[in-house]
């Protein structure tokens, strides 16, 4: 079995000979750093701009997965989770290197790093 590390999420993925994947969890050194980052969630808030990465999530993923991605990305200090809708086929996570002004929108939940 070959072990690969996803650079964004820090999730270790095991690839079997049959080509299937199995998530193994975050790398231990990333978990320690990530555990120190705490966020304040802002329901119905869209923080536009300052994106450092945009990640299309699985349809079953929620705001917790987006927050986790931000927690694991060293430069991330805020995020916006865009809900799946008729115009957004799959949820999207926008990781940010600043906390831009937030405006009210039912499309999204944002989060900012507590300092």
Short mmCIF file of C-alpha atoms in Angstrom, two decimals:
data_model
loop_
_atom_site.label_atom_id
_atom_site.label_comp_id
_atom_site.label_asym_id
_atom_site.label_seq_id
_atom_site.Cartn_x
_atom_site.Cartn_y
_atom_site.Cartn_z
CA UNK A 1 0.00 0.00 0.00
CA UNK A 2 1.25 3.47 -0.89
CA UNK A 3 0.54 6.34 1.55
CA UNK A 4 -0.09 9.85 0.23
CA UNK A 5 -0.66 13.08 2.18
CA UNK A 6 -3.09 15.68 0.85
CA UNK A 7 -1.15 18.94 1.21
CA UNK A 8 -4.28 21.07 1.77
CA UNK A 9 -6.13 18.98 4.31
CA UNK A 10 -3.34 17.02 5.91
CA UNK A 11 -5.46 13.90 5.44
CA UNK A 12 -3.43 10.75 4.92
CA UNK A 13 -4.90 8.63 2.13
CA UNK A 14 -4.04 4.94 1.67
CA UNK A 15 -4.16 3.66 -1.92
CA UNK A 16 -4.70 -0.06 -2.27
CA UNK A 17 -3.59 -2.17 -5.20
CA UNK A 18 -7.20 -2.10 -6.47
CA UNK A 19 -7.12 1.71 -6.67
CA UNK A 20 -9.65 2.37 -3.91
CA UNK A 21 -8.96 5.03 -1.31
CA UNK A 22 -9.44 5.01 2.42
CA UNK A 23 -9.11 8.12 4.59
CA UNK A 24 -6.76 7.60 7.51
CA UNK A 25 -7.17 10.95 9.30
CA UNK A 26 -5.00 14.03 9.70
CA UNK A 27 -1.25 13.74 10.04
CA UNK A 28 -0.37 13.98 13.78
CA UNK A 29 1.79 17.12 13.48
CA UNK A 30 -1.00 18.97 11.64
CA UNK A 31 -3.58 17.97 14.24
CA UNK A 32 -1.63 19.67 17.03
CA UNK A 33 -1.50 23.00 15.15
CA UNK A 34 -5.10 22.71 13.99
CA UNK A 35 -6.42 22.09 17.50
CA UNK A 36 -5.20 25.54 18.55
CA UNK A 37 -7.23 27.40 15.92
CA UNK A 38 -10.77 28.25 17.07
CA UNK A 39 -13.37 29.95 14.89
CA UNK A 40 -16.51 31.97 15.46
CA UNK A 41 -19.21 30.88 13.00
CA UNK A 42 -21.44 33.48 11.35
CA UNK A 43 -24.62 31.93 9.91
CA UNK A 44 -26.16 33.69 6.89
CA UNK A 45 -22.97 35.69 6.28
CA UNK A 46 -20.90 35.87 3.10
CA UNK A 47 -17.38 37.28 3.42
CA UNK A 48 -16.38 38.08 -0.17
CA UNK A 49 -12.74 38.36 -1.23
CA UNK A 50 -9.30 37.40 0.07
CA UNK A 51 -9.63 33.81 -1.16
CA UNK A 52 -6.43 31.79 -0.97
CA UNK A 53 -8.10 28.57 -2.07
CA UNK A 54 -11.53 27.48 -3.27
CA UNK A 55 -12.45 23.85 -2.63
CA UNK A 56 -15.46 22.07 -4.08
CA UNK A 57 -16.79 19.73 -1.37
CA UNK A 58 -18.86 16.57 -1.45
CA UNK A 59 -22.62 17.08 -1.49
CA UNK A 60 -22.78 15.55 2.01
CA UNK A 61 -20.14 17.92 3.48
CA UNK A 62 -21.20 20.81 5.67
CA UNK A 63 -19.73 23.88 7.30
CA UNK A 64 -17.74 21.72 9.74
CA UNK A 65 -15.67 20.29 6.87
CA UNK A 66 -14.96 23.80 5.58
CA UNK A 67 -13.90 24.94 9.04
CA UNK A 68 -11.63 21.90 9.32
CA UNK A 69 -9.94 22.76 6.02
CA UNK A 70 -9.31 26.31 7.26
CA UNK A 71 -7.99 25.02 10.56
CA UNK A 72 -5.47 22.83 8.70
CA UNK A 73 -4.30 25.53 6.26
CA UNK A 74 -1.65 27.63 8.03
CA UNK A 75 -2.47 30.91 6.21
CA UNK A 76 -6.25 30.60 6.67
CA UNK A 77 -7.85 33.02 9.14
CA UNK A 78 -11.44 32.95 7.85
CA UNK A 79 -13.66 30.90 5.56
CA UNK A 80 -16.98 31.02 3.77
CA UNK A 81 -19.00 27.86 3.22
CA UNK A 82 -21.34 28.23 0.22
CA UNK A 83 -24.33 25.90 0.44
CA UNK A 84 -25.38 23.63 -2.39
CA UNK A 85 -28.27 25.15 -4.37
CA UNK A 86 -29.77 25.27 -7.85
CA UNK A 87 -26.94 27.60 -8.92
CA UNK A 88 -24.19 25.88 -6.88
CA UNK A 89 -24.21 22.15 -7.78
CA UNK A 90 -21.91 21.15 -4.87
CA UNK A 91 -20.99 22.98 -1.66
CA UNK A 92 -17.93 25.21 -1.90
CA UNK A 93 -15.42 26.18 0.77
CA UNK A 94 -13.56 29.48 0.31
CA UNK A 95 -10.46 29.71 2.50
CA UNK A 96 -9.22 33.26 3.21
CA UNK A 97 -6.05 34.95 4.44
CA UNK A 98 -7.99 37.87 5.94
CA UNK A 99 -11.49 38.48 7.31
CA UNK A 100 -13.13 40.71 4.70
CA UNK A 101 -16.34 42.58 5.47
CA UNK A 102 -19.29 40.21 5.77
CA UNK A 103 -22.72 40.84 4.32
CA UNK A 104 -25.97 39.05 5.04
CA UNK A 105 -26.76 36.21 2.64
CA UNK A 106 -28.67 32.97 3.16
CA UNK A 107 -26.24 31.22 0.76
CA UNK A 108 -23.42 31.02 3.21
CA UNK A 109 -21.98 30.49 6.64
CA UNK A 110 -18.66 32.15 7.37
CA UNK A 111 -16.18 31.78 10.17
CA UNK A 112 -13.39 33.92 11.56
CA UNK A 113 -10.39 32.97 13.65
CA UNK A 114 -10.73 33.92 17.33
CA UNK A 115 -7.69 35.90 18.48
#
